[in-house]
mmCIF file of C-alpha atoms in Angstrom:
data_model
loop_
_atom_site.group_PDB
_atom_site.id
_atom_site.type_symbol
_atom_site.label_atom_id
_atom_site.label_comp_id
_atom_site.label_asym_id
_atom_site.label_seq_id
_atom_site.Cartn_x
_atom_site.Cartn_y
_atom_site.Cartn_z
ATOM 1 C CA GLY A 36 -51.414 143.779 -37.738
ATOM 2 C CA ASP A 37 -51.739 144.472 -34.054
ATOM 3 C CA SER A 38 -49.313 142.650 -31.793
ATOM 4 C CA VAL A 39 -48.017 142.442 -28.243
ATOM 5 C CA THR A 40 -44.481 141.528 -27.240
ATOM 6 C CA GLN A 41 -43.641 140.464 -23.704
ATOM 7 C CA MET A 42 -40.347 139.663 -22.090
ATOM 8 C CA GLU A 43 -39.660 135.963 -22.144
ATOM 9 C CA GLY A 44 -39.609 134.034 -18.942
ATOM 10 C CA PRO A 45 -39.434 132.301 -16.750
ATOM 11 C CA VAL A 46 -38.753 134.947 -14.143
ATOM 12 C CA THR A 47 -37.684 133.710 -10.721
ATOM 13 C CA LEU A 48 -37.621 136.104 -7.769
ATOM 14 C CA SER A 49 -37.237 135.897 -4.036
ATOM 15 C CA GLU A 50 -40.128 136.978 -1.863
ATOM 16 C CA GLU A 51 -40.291 140.791 -1.361
ATOM 17 C CA ALA A 52 -38.245 141.471 -4.510
ATOM 18 C CA PHE A 53 -39.284 144.116 -7.055
ATOM 19 C CA LEU A 54 -40.990 142.862 -10.193
ATOM 20 C CA THR A 55 -41.022 144.288 -13.699
ATOM 21 C CA ILE A 56 -42.463 142.454 -16.680
ATOM 22 C CA ASN A 57 -41.993 144.373 -19.914
ATOM 23 C CA CYS A 58 -44.720 144.677 -22.517
ATOM 24 C CA THR A 59 -44.668 146.657 -25.756
ATOM 25 C CA TYR A 60 -47.328 146.814 -28.410
ATOM 26 C CA THR A 61 -47.949 147.639 -32.040
ATOM 27 C CA ALA A 62 -51.394 148.878 -32.974
ATOM 28 C CA THR A 63 -53.172 151.352 -35.183
ATOM 29 C CA GLY A 64 -55.163 153.946 -33.344
ATOM 30 C CA TYR A 65 -55.396 154.045 -29.581
ATOM 31 C CA PRO A 66 -55.896 150.610 -28.059
ATOM 32 C CA SER A 67 -56.971 149.641 -24.571
ATOM 33 C CA LEU A 68 -54.319 147.654 -22.709
ATOM 34 C CA PHE A 69 -54.682 144.822 -20.224
ATOM 35 C CA TRP A 70 -52.765 142.502 -17.964
ATOM 36 C CA TYR A 71 -54.295 139.100 -17.318
ATOM 37 C CA VAL A 72 -53.004 136.553 -14.798
ATOM 38 C CA GLN A 73 -53.297 132.771 -14.899
ATOM 39 C CA TYR A 74 -52.777 130.896 -11.635
ATOM 40 C CA PRO A 75 -51.829 127.210 -11.832
ATOM 41 C CA GLY A 76 -54.668 125.054 -13.129
ATOM 42 C CA GLU A 77 -57.005 127.972 -13.739
ATOM 43 C CA GLY A 78 -58.232 130.147 -16.583
ATOM 44 C CA LEU A 79 -57.049 133.708 -17.126
ATOM 45 C CA GLN A 80 -58.471 136.541 -15.104
ATOM 46 C CA LEU A 81 -58.172 140.280 -15.512
ATOM 47 C CA LEU A 82 -55.506 141.841 -13.305
ATOM 48 C CA LEU A 83 -55.679 145.467 -14.458
ATOM 49 C CA LYS A 84 -56.386 147.634 -17.473
ATOM 50 C CA ALA A 85 -55.869 151.112 -18.922
ATOM 51 C CA THR A 86 -57.954 152.664 -21.652
ATOM 52 C CA LYS A 87 -56.021 155.796 -22.657
ATOM 53 C CA ALA A 88 -52.534 157.239 -22.681
ATOM 54 C CA ASP A 89 -51.006 158.024 -19.258
ATOM 55 C CA ASP A 90 -53.687 156.019 -17.450
ATOM 56 C CA LYS A 91 -52.379 153.835 -14.650
ATOM 57 C CA GLY A 92 -54.097 150.545 -13.943
ATOM 58 C CA SER A 93 -53.623 149.007 -10.496
ATOM 59 C CA ASN A 94 -54.824 145.989 -8.552
ATOM 60 C CA LYS A 95 -53.472 143.736 -5.768
ATOM 61 C CA GLY A 96 -50.297 145.850 -5.523
ATOM 62 C CA PHE A 97 -49.568 145.568 -9.252
ATOM 63 C CA GLU A 98 -49.384 148.654 -11.438
ATOM 64 C CA ALA A 99 -48.937 149.430 -15.139
ATOM 65 C CA THR A 100 -48.913 152.784 -16.932
ATOM 66 C CA TYR A 101 -50.060 153.236 -20.522
ATOM 67 C CA ARG A 102 -47.131 154.954 -22.280
ATOM 68 C CA LYS A 103 -48.104 156.028 -25.773
ATOM 69 C CA GLU A 104 -44.716 157.586 -26.561
ATOM 70 C CA THR A 105 -42.911 154.281 -25.958
ATOM 71 C CA THR A 106 -45.882 152.019 -26.846
ATOM 72 C CA SER A 107 -45.401 150.203 -23.560
ATOM 73 C CA PHE A 108 -47.447 148.874 -20.651
ATOM 74 C CA HIS A 109 -44.924 147.375 -18.225
ATOM 75 C CA LEU A 110 -46.223 145.511 -15.180
ATOM 76 C CA GLU A 111 -44.629 146.315 -11.807
ATOM 77 C CA LYS A 112 -44.987 145.277 -8.194
ATOM 78 C CA GLY A 113 -42.880 146.589 -5.359
ATOM 79 C CA SER A 114 -42.775 143.438 -3.216
ATOM 80 C CA VAL A 115 -43.802 140.079 -4.640
ATOM 81 C CA GLN A 116 -45.204 137.209 -2.624
ATOM 82 C CA VAL A 117 -45.159 133.465 -3.180
ATOM 83 C CA SER A 118 -48.856 133.702 -4.006
ATOM 84 C CA ASP A 119 -48.008 135.893 -7.044
ATOM 85 C CA SER A 120 -46.475 132.888 -8.801
ATOM 86 C CA ALA A 121 -48.444 132.644 -12.042
ATOM 87 C CA VAL A 122 -48.295 133.332 -15.771
ATOM 88 C CA TYR A 123 -48.898 136.959 -16.758
ATOM 89 C CA PHE A 124 -50.294 137.981 -20.143
ATOM 90 C CA CYS A 125 -50.261 141.425 -21.687
ATOM 91 C CA ALA A 126 -53.078 142.107 -24.165
ATOM 92 C CA LEU A 127 -54.583 144.862 -26.253
ATOM 93 C CA SER A 128 -57.990 145.697 -27.622
ATOM 94 C CA ALA A 129 -57.750 147.785 -30.744
ATOM 95 C CA LEU A 130 -60.112 150.668 -31.152
ATOM 96 C CA ASN A 131 -61.638 151.718 -34.437
ATOM 97 C CA SER A 132 -60.642 148.500 -36.113
ATOM 98 C CA GLY A 133 -63.922 146.706 -36.508
ATOM 99 C CA ASN A 134 -64.646 143.396 -34.838
ATOM 100 C CA THR A 135 -61.168 142.477 -33.662
ATOM 101 C CA PRO A 136 -60.810 140.419 -30.488
ATOM 102 C CA LEU A 137 -58.128 140.831 -27.847
ATOM 103 C CA VAL A 138 -54.563 140.200 -28.957
ATOM 104 C CA PHE A 139 -52.430 138.466 -26.316
ATOM 105 C CA GLY A 140 -48.710 138.276 -25.752
ATOM 106 C CA LYS A 141 -47.107 134.876 -25.236
ATOM 107 C CA GLY A 142 -47.123 135.128 -21.458
ATOM 108 C CA THR A 143 -44.401 135.402 -18.821
ATOM 109 C CA ARG A 144 -44.148 132.789 -16.093
ATOM 110 C CA LEU A 145 -43.243 134.183 -12.668
ATOM 111 C CA SER A 146 -42.011 131.985 -9.842
ATOM 112 C CA VAL A 147 -41.546 133.531 -6.404
ATOM 113 C CA ILE A 148 -39.534 131.565 -3.865
ATOM 114 C CA ALA A 149 -39.669 132.020 -0.116
ATOM 115 C CA ASN B 293 -72.521 132.809 -9.932
ATOM 116 C CA ALA B 294 -70.963 130.206 -12.237
ATOM 117 C CA GLY B 295 -69.430 132.560 -14.861
ATOM 118 C CA VAL B 296 -68.066 130.514 -17.789
ATOM 119 C CA THR B 297 -68.404 126.736 -17.573
ATOM 120 C CA GLN B 298 -66.502 124.390 -19.871
ATOM 121 C CA THR B 299 -66.933 120.646 -20.263
ATOM 122 C CA PRO B 300 -65.174 118.288 -20.245
ATOM 123 C CA LYS B 301 -62.146 119.292 -18.168
ATOM 124 C CA PHE B 302 -60.019 116.468 -19.557
ATOM 125 C CA GLN B 303 -60.324 114.301 -22.657
ATOM 126 C CA VAL B 304 -58.104 111.801 -24.427
ATOM 127 C CA LEU B 305 -58.844 111.021 -28.077
ATOM 128 C CA LYS B 306 -57.336 108.831 -30.724
ATOM 129 C CA THR B 307 -56.341 110.334 -34.068
ATOM 130 C CA GLY B 308 -59.393 110.649 -36.303
ATOM 131 C CA GLN B 309 -61.975 110.659 -33.531
ATOM 132 C CA SER B 310 -64.380 113.543 -33.167
ATOM 133 C CA MET B 311 -65.550 115.436 -30.132
ATOM 134 C CA THR B 312 -67.269 118.628 -29.035
ATOM 135 C CA LEU B 313 -66.153 120.977 -26.292
ATOM 136 C CA GLN B 314 -69.060 122.699 -24.609
ATOM 137 C CA CYS B 315 -69.084 126.204 -23.171
ATOM 138 C CA ALA B 316 -71.842 128.097 -21.388
ATOM 139 C CA GLN B 317 -71.931 131.500 -19.701
ATOM 140 C CA ASP B 318 -74.550 132.904 -17.370
ATOM 141 C CA MET B 319 -73.549 136.589 -17.461
ATOM 142 C CA ASN B 320 -75.719 137.604 -20.426
ATOM 143 C CA HIS B 321 -72.569 138.374 -22.421
ATOM 144 C CA ASN B 322 -72.858 139.105 -26.131
ATOM 145 C CA SER B 323 -69.487 137.833 -27.329
ATOM 146 C CA MET B 324 -67.871 134.433 -26.886
ATOM 147 C CA TYR B 325 -64.484 133.051 -27.878
ATOM 148 C CA TRP B 326 -62.461 129.875 -28.140
ATOM 149 C CA TYR B 327 -58.697 130.026 -27.581
ATOM 150 C CA ARG B 328 -56.035 127.362 -27.441
ATOM 151 C CA GLN B 329 -52.972 127.592 -25.212
ATOM 152 C CA ASP B 330 -49.739 125.861 -26.122
ATOM 153 C CA PRO B 331 -46.315 126.114 -24.440
ATOM 154 C CA GLY B 332 -44.347 129.067 -25.796
ATOM 155 C CA MET B 333 -47.235 130.162 -28.025
ATOM 156 C CA GLY B 334 -49.434 132.003 -25.593
ATOM 157 C CA LEU B 335 -53.125 132.190 -26.374
ATOM 158 C CA ARG B 336 -54.278 131.866 -29.958
ATOM 159 C CA LEU B 337 -57.817 132.620 -31.054
ATOM 160 C CA ILE B 338 -59.592 129.800 -32.877
ATOM 161 C CA TYR B 339 -63.083 131.209 -33.468
ATOM 162 C CA TYR B 340 -65.253 133.878 -31.974
ATOM 163 C CA SER B 341 -68.861 134.962 -31.978
ATOM 164 C CA ALA B 342 -69.616 138.657 -31.678
ATOM 165 C CA SER B 343 -73.291 138.029 -31.097
ATOM 166 C CA GLU B 344 -75.858 135.271 -31.239
ATOM 167 C CA GLY B 345 -76.080 133.956 -34.782
ATOM 168 C CA THR B 346 -72.635 135.090 -35.940
ATOM 169 C CA THR B 347 -69.261 133.374 -35.925
ATOM 170 C CA ASP B 348 -65.885 134.343 -37.349
ATOM 171 C CA LYS B 349 -62.515 132.722 -37.795
ATOM 172 C CA GLY B 350 -59.611 133.641 -35.597
ATOM 173 C CA GLU B 351 -55.910 133.033 -36.031
ATOM 174 C CA VAL B 352 -55.962 129.194 -36.094
ATOM 175 C CA PRO B 353 -59.388 127.923 -37.303
ATOM 176 C CA ASN B 354 -58.282 124.950 -39.415
ATOM 177 C CA GLY B 355 -59.576 121.619 -38.144
ATOM 178 C CA TYR B 356 -62.299 123.189 -35.983
ATOM 179 C CA ASN B 357 -65.931 124.164 -36.296
ATOM 180 C CA VAL B 358 -68.090 126.170 -33.916
ATOM 181 C CA SER B 359 -71.757 126.666 -33.168
ATOM 182 C CA ARG B 360 -73.305 129.554 -31.284
ATOM 183 C CA LEU B 361 -76.304 127.597 -30.120
ATOM 184 C CA ASN B 362 -77.928 130.527 -28.317
ATOM 185 C CA LYS B 363 -76.724 133.541 -26.364
ATOM 186 C CA ARG B 364 -75.417 131.360 -23.524
ATOM 187 C CA GLU B 365 -73.702 128.521 -25.365
ATOM 188 C CA PHE B 366 -70.784 128.304 -27.788
ATOM 189 C CA SER B 367 -69.426 124.888 -28.737
ATOM 190 C CA LEU B 368 -66.169 123.890 -30.439
ATOM 191 C CA ARG B 369 -66.049 120.734 -32.543
ATOM 192 C CA LEU B 370 -63.085 118.712 -33.731
ATOM 193 C CA GLU B 371 -64.308 116.609 -36.640
ATOM 194 C CA SER B 372 -61.188 114.463 -37.056
ATOM 195 C CA ALA B 373 -58.727 114.997 -34.233
ATOM 196 C CA ALA B 374 -54.997 115.211 -34.940
ATOM 197 C CA PRO B 375 -52.033 115.111 -32.521
ATOM 198 C CA SER B 376 -51.360 118.786 -33.380
ATOM 199 C CA GLN B 377 -54.647 119.612 -31.662
ATOM 200 C CA THR B 378 -53.315 118.434 -28.309
ATOM 201 C CA SER B 379 -53.689 121.582 -26.232
ATOM 202 C CA VAL B 380 -55.539 123.340 -23.456
ATOM 203 C CA TYR B 381 -58.680 125.011 -24.747
ATOM 204 C CA PHE B 382 -60.238 128.044 -23.128
ATOM 205 C CA CYS B 383 -63.646 129.507 -23.674
ATOM 206 C CA ALA B 384 -64.229 133.147 -22.785
ATOM 207 C CA SER B 385 -67.017 135.689 -22.966
ATOM 208 C CA SER B 386 -67.402 139.444 -22.803
ATOM 209 C CA TRP B 387 -70.072 142.112 -22.782
ATOM 210 C CA ASP B 388 -69.249 144.889 -25.149
ATOM 211 C CA GLY B 389 -72.424 145.719 -26.937
ATOM 212 C CA GLY B 390 -71.640 143.155 -29.634
ATOM 213 C CA GLN B 391 -68.483 144.933 -30.712
ATOM 214 C CA PHE B 392 -64.861 144.447 -29.723
ATOM 215 C CA ARG B 393 -63.930 148.066 -29.623
ATOM 216 C CA GLY B 394 -63.533 149.673 -26.268
ATOM 217 C CA ALA B 395 -62.405 148.405 -22.904
ATOM 218 C CA ASN B 396 -63.911 144.940 -23.197
ATOM 219 C CA VAL B 397 -62.992 142.518 -20.445
ATOM 220 C CA LEU B 398 -62.927 138.765 -20.977
ATOM 221 C CA THR B 399 -64.131 136.231 -18.433
ATOM 222 C CA PHE B 400 -62.473 132.853 -18.950
ATOM 223 C CA GLY B 401 -63.495 129.321 -18.161
ATOM 224 C CA ALA B 402 -61.162 126.959 -16.288
ATOM 225 C CA GLY B 403 -60.007 125.225 -19.461
ATOM 226 C CA SER B 404 -60.315 121.836 -21.148
ATOM 227 C CA ARG B 405 -57.157 119.753 -21.522
ATOM 228 C CA LEU B 406 -57.278 117.662 -24.689
ATOM 229 C CA THR B 407 -54.768 114.987 -25.623
ATOM 230 C CA VAL B 408 -54.830 113.388 -29.067
ATOM 231 C CA LEU B 409 -52.840 110.168 -29.391
#
């Protein structure tokens, strides 16, 4: 079945450091890919998405590029801030697979220290 | 604009007790979902409803029942709570024409923290 694998955390970075959170997927067809973020005490919210190969999703300084050849959707940010401390989830929505909801990775906790 | 509202936010139950988690959305979304979040396990789908009047099992449905009361409301019931059901529960909704294919985007509630003693 469809699945998403994320790098395990926690990830701890100093403010202004470069961030990469790896995400790879397994899916039939051509899924849409998402990154969701969960701030402490809150529900998940969409951070960015990409719907086809080579698309780049971006928001709040975060970017991820849909790489079909490596089945990856790695999340990057050039300079993290303390306010980016959260749990990040990679997810996919499979196309042409009937009524199948989003599949989430296990999440990666990011802590940014000043 | 309230989005997705879940009640209660916190609940403590004893083993064997029953309770219902309520969820309502005001975005006219077709699809609604219940997930549970446990440390190291990420989000796991319990049940979902693609449209009013339909429900389907997700990855971990055992011990739960759901009701799609109308387009706005989707409740999750624990008939006989067990310590293994201690978790944070999230309701979510999406508009996708009643299907999951395509670039559907979920809107989540703030979560309900349930402890079963």
